[in-house]
Amino acid sequence: MGRISDSRERIVRASARLFLSRSYGAVSVDELCAAADVRKGSFYHFFPSKAELAKAVIDLHTQGLLAQLSAASGASAAERLRGVADAVGAIQTRFESKYGRIVGCPFGNLAAELSTLDDSLREHLAAAFARWEREFAVLCRQAQADGALRDGVDPDRLARSLLALAQGQILLAKVEGLSAAGIPAALRDLIDVHLREGEA
Amino acid sequence: MGRISDSRERIVRASARLFLSRSYGAVSVDELCAAADVRKGSFYHFFPSKAELAKAVIDLHTQGLLAQLSAASGASAAERLRGVADAVGAIQTRFESKYGRIVGCPFGNLAAELSTLDDSLREHLAAAFARWEREFAVLCRQAQADGALRDGVDPDRLARSLLALAQGQILLAKVEGLSAAGIPAALRDLIDVHLREGEA
DNA sequence: CCGGATGTTGACTGACTGGTCAACTACTCG
DNA sequence: CGAGTAGTTGACCAGTCAGTCAACATCCGG
């Protein structure tokens, strides 16, 4: 069945790194290849285009995100919700120490730059966001079932707000050059204000 | 004092349009010049670089944003706060009908794409966001002074959350191809949940 | 040990990139 | 009306861009 190789994986990992530290458009395929120690012909053996590579990078980040989210634990749904707020912060903190500064959300960065340019890439990103939102929604519905949410709070809308707020806070931290430390705090604020008075 | 001209303004307006409908990186200086009906030499007479043009585009959008925000009225601070939520929605709705789809926030788009690439552009964007945040903060503090906010709510943190949530919701609407109609509703949710029970 | 599949290579393309320049034109103020 | 300033022009540059290709290497199952 022919030769085996980890070239594809090297390309995706190097691209994830370079896209984060700069941007999709600012990194050329040549540079990607050099960073992955692969020649251009090999690149186009694995990916029909630079845009298809971006989808693979999105999938890699989705894996990492889901792993981090599933590590969030807690006795109550409300506590697990705070746990995912911290998980998002943990990812950003990891990026921050790896790149020396906040570099933004991998999904958000690509979404802002590319979703008006490539419709199939936009849909791929939309699916990644939907996956992420679903993780939040499960916990929000559990919190509601536990009676932890204030009256009138729609758990699905709360989940979406959490996702949107995370995106916005990460973007602001990036543009203002702040640290990642403030991000989970802001998300916890949003969670807490939706909990019934007296809920831990 | 030499010749007068509206070339500079034509360049900025055409660039604002093209950056929104595609992205900064996806539009070449040549295309910008063609859209503004200006030759390349003239472009570089007004702007030392493409990045400096981006700053002028940011300033143009800041003008528009402040105009729209100042149009928000209401009897109480809480109502004016809902008014700015609607103002943000109105801007996005205007973009949506102009471009046929949600194209994102002009500031957010540039921030995601460029703030890791050009530090002076990043600072320019940070200033624009700070200006925007200040508008929100004034109203949040007024609402607090009116006793409209729940106990323990920090008006400055609320203002920042509003800005972040707006960015996130706009980004999600863009990537999912939704309409702008849901954006003010989500912002109003955030405002309402921070108001004391029984506050209009 | 061989045949087919998988993976690798590097030279190549042609279009396009942001930016430069020197010559030129039109305008306004004194 | 003359001079200086503001604006215009189009040709030009060297580098880079994403993507192609045909020939070649390596490996595994049979």
Short mmCIF file of C-alpha atoms in Angstrom, two decimals, chain A residues 3-185:
data_model
loop_
_atom_site.label_atom_id
_atom_site.label_comp_id
_atom_site.label_asym_id
_atom_site.label_seq_id
_atom_site.Cartn_x
_atom_site.Cartn_y
_atom_site.Cartn_z
CA ARG A 3 4.93 4.39 1.81
CA ILE A 4 3.87 5.81 5.15
CA SER A 5 4.73 9.23 6.42
CA ASP A 6 3.97 11.84 9.05
CA SER A 7 4.38 14.69 6.61
CA ARG A 8 0.72 15.53 6.59
CA GLU A 9 0.65 15.83 10.35
CA ARG A 10 3.83 17.93 10.36
CA ILE A 11 2.24 20.29 7.85
CA VAL A 12 -0.95 20.67 9.88
CA ARG A 13 0.88 21.25 13.16
CA ALA A 14 3.29 23.77 11.67
CA SER A 15 0.39 25.56 10.00
CA ALA A 16 -1.59 25.72 13.22
CA ARG A 17 1.40 27.36 14.83
CA LEU A 18 2.08 29.83 12.04
CA PHE A 19 -1.56 30.77 11.45
CA LEU A 20 -1.90 31.56 15.15
CA SER A 21 1.26 33.57 15.48
CA ARG A 22 0.52 35.59 12.34
CA SER A 23 -2.58 34.89 10.20
CA TYR A 24 -3.74 32.69 7.35
CA GLY A 25 -3.07 35.27 4.68
CA ALA A 26 0.25 36.36 6.10
CA VAL A 27 1.83 32.92 5.85
CA SER A 28 2.71 31.55 2.43
CA VAL A 29 2.57 27.93 1.40
CA ASP A 30 6.32 28.12 0.87
CA GLU A 31 6.86 29.14 4.47
CA LEU A 32 4.49 26.45 5.70
CA CYS A 33 6.46 23.86 3.80
CA ALA A 34 9.77 25.10 5.16
CA ALA A 35 8.44 25.00 8.74
CA ALA A 36 7.18 21.44 8.23
CA ASP A 37 10.36 20.42 6.39
CA VAL A 38 8.40 19.29 3.38
CA ARG A 39 8.70 20.23 -0.29
CA LYS A 40 5.88 21.98 -2.04
CA GLY A 41 4.97 19.03 -4.19
CA SER A 42 4.35 17.01 -1.03
CA PHE A 43 2.14 19.75 0.33
CA TYR A 44 -0.07 19.56 -2.74
CA HIS A 45 -0.02 15.79 -2.54
CA PHE A 46 -1.89 16.05 0.77
CA PHE A 47 -3.93 19.19 0.27
CA PRO A 48 -5.59 20.33 -2.94
CA SER A 49 -5.31 23.94 -1.80
CA LYS A 50 -4.23 26.17 1.05
CA ALA A 51 -7.91 26.54 2.01
CA GLU A 52 -8.27 22.77 2.47
CA LEU A 53 -5.27 22.83 4.77
CA ALA A 54 -7.08 25.45 6.84
CA LYS A 55 -9.93 23.00 7.36
CA ALA A 56 -7.48 20.40 8.67
CA VAL A 57 -6.07 23.01 11.04
CA ILE A 58 -9.59 23.77 12.27
CA ASP A 59 -10.17 20.07 12.92
CA LEU A 60 -6.95 19.84 14.91
CA HIS A 61 -8.01 22.74 17.10
CA THR A 62 -11.48 21.25 17.53
CA GLN A 63 -9.89 18.08 18.91
CA GLY A 64 -7.83 20.10 21.37
CA LEU A 65 -10.79 22.18 22.45
CA LEU A 66 -13.06 19.21 23.09
CA ALA A 67 -10.34 17.48 25.09
CA GLN A 68 -9.87 20.53 27.27
CA LEU A 69 -13.61 21.04 27.75
CA SER A 70 -14.24 17.44 28.73
CA ALA A 71 -11.60 17.80 31.44
CA ALA A 72 -13.84 20.33 33.22
CA SER A 73 -15.34 18.75 36.31
CA GLY A 74 -17.54 19.88 39.18
CA ALA A 75 -20.27 18.63 41.49
CA SER A 76 -23.11 20.69 40.03
CA ALA A 77 -23.86 21.76 36.48
CA ALA A 78 -23.22 25.34 37.56
CA GLU A 79 -19.76 24.40 38.74
CA ARG A 80 -19.01 22.49 35.57
CA LEU A 81 -20.09 25.56 33.67
CA ARG A 82 -17.51 27.58 35.54
CA GLY A 83 -15.12 24.77 34.72
CA VAL A 84 -15.55 25.28 30.99
CA ALA A 85 -14.98 29.00 31.47
CA ASP A 86 -11.66 28.07 33.04
CA ALA A 87 -10.94 25.56 30.29
CA VAL A 88 -11.22 28.30 27.68
CA GLY A 89 -8.89 30.40 29.81
CA ALA A 90 -6.46 27.49 30.11
CA ILE A 91 -6.24 27.13 26.34
CA GLN A 92 -5.58 30.82 25.93
CA THR A 93 -2.99 30.76 28.69
CA ARG A 94 -1.24 27.88 26.97
CA PHE A 95 -1.15 29.83 23.70
CA GLU A 96 0.05 32.89 25.55
CA SER A 97 3.04 31.13 27.06
CA LYS A 98 3.80 29.36 23.79
CA TYR A 99 3.74 32.50 21.63
CA GLY A 100 4.68 35.12 24.20
CA ARG A 101 1.42 37.03 23.78
CA ILE A 102 -2.29 36.53 23.27
CA VAL A 103 -2.76 35.37 19.69
CA GLY A 104 -6.53 35.06 19.62
CA CYS A 105 -8.89 32.17 19.08
CA PRO A 106 -7.89 29.88 16.18
CA PHE A 107 -11.51 29.64 15.06
CA GLY A 108 -12.29 33.29 15.55
CA ASN A 109 -9.17 34.43 13.70
CA LEU A 110 -9.92 32.28 10.68
CA ALA A 111 -13.61 33.17 10.79
CA ALA A 112 -12.97 36.89 10.72
CA GLU A 113 -10.41 36.65 7.95
CA LEU A 114 -11.90 34.02 5.68
CA SER A 115 -15.62 33.59 6.12
CA THR A 116 -16.39 36.23 3.51
CA LEU A 117 -13.88 34.72 1.09
CA ASP A 118 -14.48 31.00 0.99
CA ASP A 119 -17.96 29.69 1.61
CA SER A 120 -16.99 26.10 2.20
CA LEU A 121 -14.40 27.19 4.75
CA ARG A 122 -17.06 29.36 6.39
CA GLU A 123 -19.33 26.33 6.71
CA HIS A 124 -16.52 24.28 8.18
CA LEU A 125 -15.96 26.98 10.77
CA ALA A 126 -19.67 27.22 11.46
CA ALA A 127 -19.71 23.50 12.20
CA ALA A 128 -16.78 23.88 14.60
CA PHE A 129 -18.54 26.69 16.41
CA ALA A 130 -21.76 24.68 16.54
CA ARG A 131 -19.88 21.79 18.13
CA TRP A 132 -18.44 24.13 20.71
CA GLU A 133 -21.81 25.76 21.41
CA ARG A 134 -23.40 22.35 21.91
CA GLU A 135 -20.92 21.55 24.69
CA PHE A 136 -22.00 24.71 26.48
CA ALA A 137 -25.69 24.10 25.83
CA VAL A 138 -25.66 20.67 27.45
CA LEU A 139 -24.34 22.17 30.67
CA CYS A 140 -26.70 25.12 30.57
CA ARG A 141 -29.69 22.82 30.18
CA GLN A 142 -28.46 20.70 33.07
CA ALA A 143 -28.12 23.81 35.19
CA GLN A 144 -31.66 24.74 34.32
CA ALA A 145 -32.91 21.25 35.15
CA ASP A 146 -31.17 21.61 38.52
CA GLY A 147 -33.11 24.80 39.07
CA ALA A 148 -29.88 26.77 39.21
CA LEU A 149 -30.79 29.31 36.53
CA ARG A 150 -32.87 32.41 37.16
CA ASP A 151 -36.46 32.33 35.99
CA GLY A 152 -36.86 33.20 32.36
CA VAL A 153 -33.27 32.37 31.35
CA ASP A 154 -33.14 30.36 28.12
CA PRO A 155 -30.28 27.87 28.46
CA ASP A 156 -29.59 27.73 24.73
CA ARG A 157 -29.38 31.48 24.46
CA LEU A 158 -27.08 31.50 27.47
CA ALA A 159 -24.82 28.93 25.82
CA ARG A 160 -24.62 31.07 22.72
CA SER A 161 -23.87 34.17 24.78
CA LEU A 162 -21.08 32.32 26.52
CA LEU A 163 -19.54 31.38 23.21
CA ALA A 164 -19.94 34.90 21.82
CA LEU A 165 -18.55 36.48 24.96
CA ALA A 166 -15.55 34.17 24.89
CA GLN A 167 -14.87 35.17 21.29
CA GLY A 168 -15.22 38.85 22.07
CA GLN A 169 -13.11 38.80 25.20
CA ILE A 170 -10.35 36.87 23.48
CA LEU A 171 -10.39 39.31 20.57
CA LEU A 172 -10.23 42.33 22.88
CA ALA A 173 -7.41 40.80 24.90
CA LYS A 174 -5.52 40.21 21.66
CA VAL A 175 -5.97 43.69 20.31
CA GLU A 176 -5.17 45.33 23.62
CA GLY A 177 -2.21 43.09 24.32
CA LEU A 178 -3.58 41.89 27.66
CA SER A 179 -2.93 38.58 29.36
CA ALA A 180 -5.30 35.63 29.19
CA ALA A 181 -5.99 35.79 32.91
CA GLY A 182 -9.01 38.09 32.57
CA ILE A 183 -10.89 35.85 30.18
CA PRO A 184 -12.25 33.17 32.52
CA ALA A 185 -13.18 35.87 35.05
#
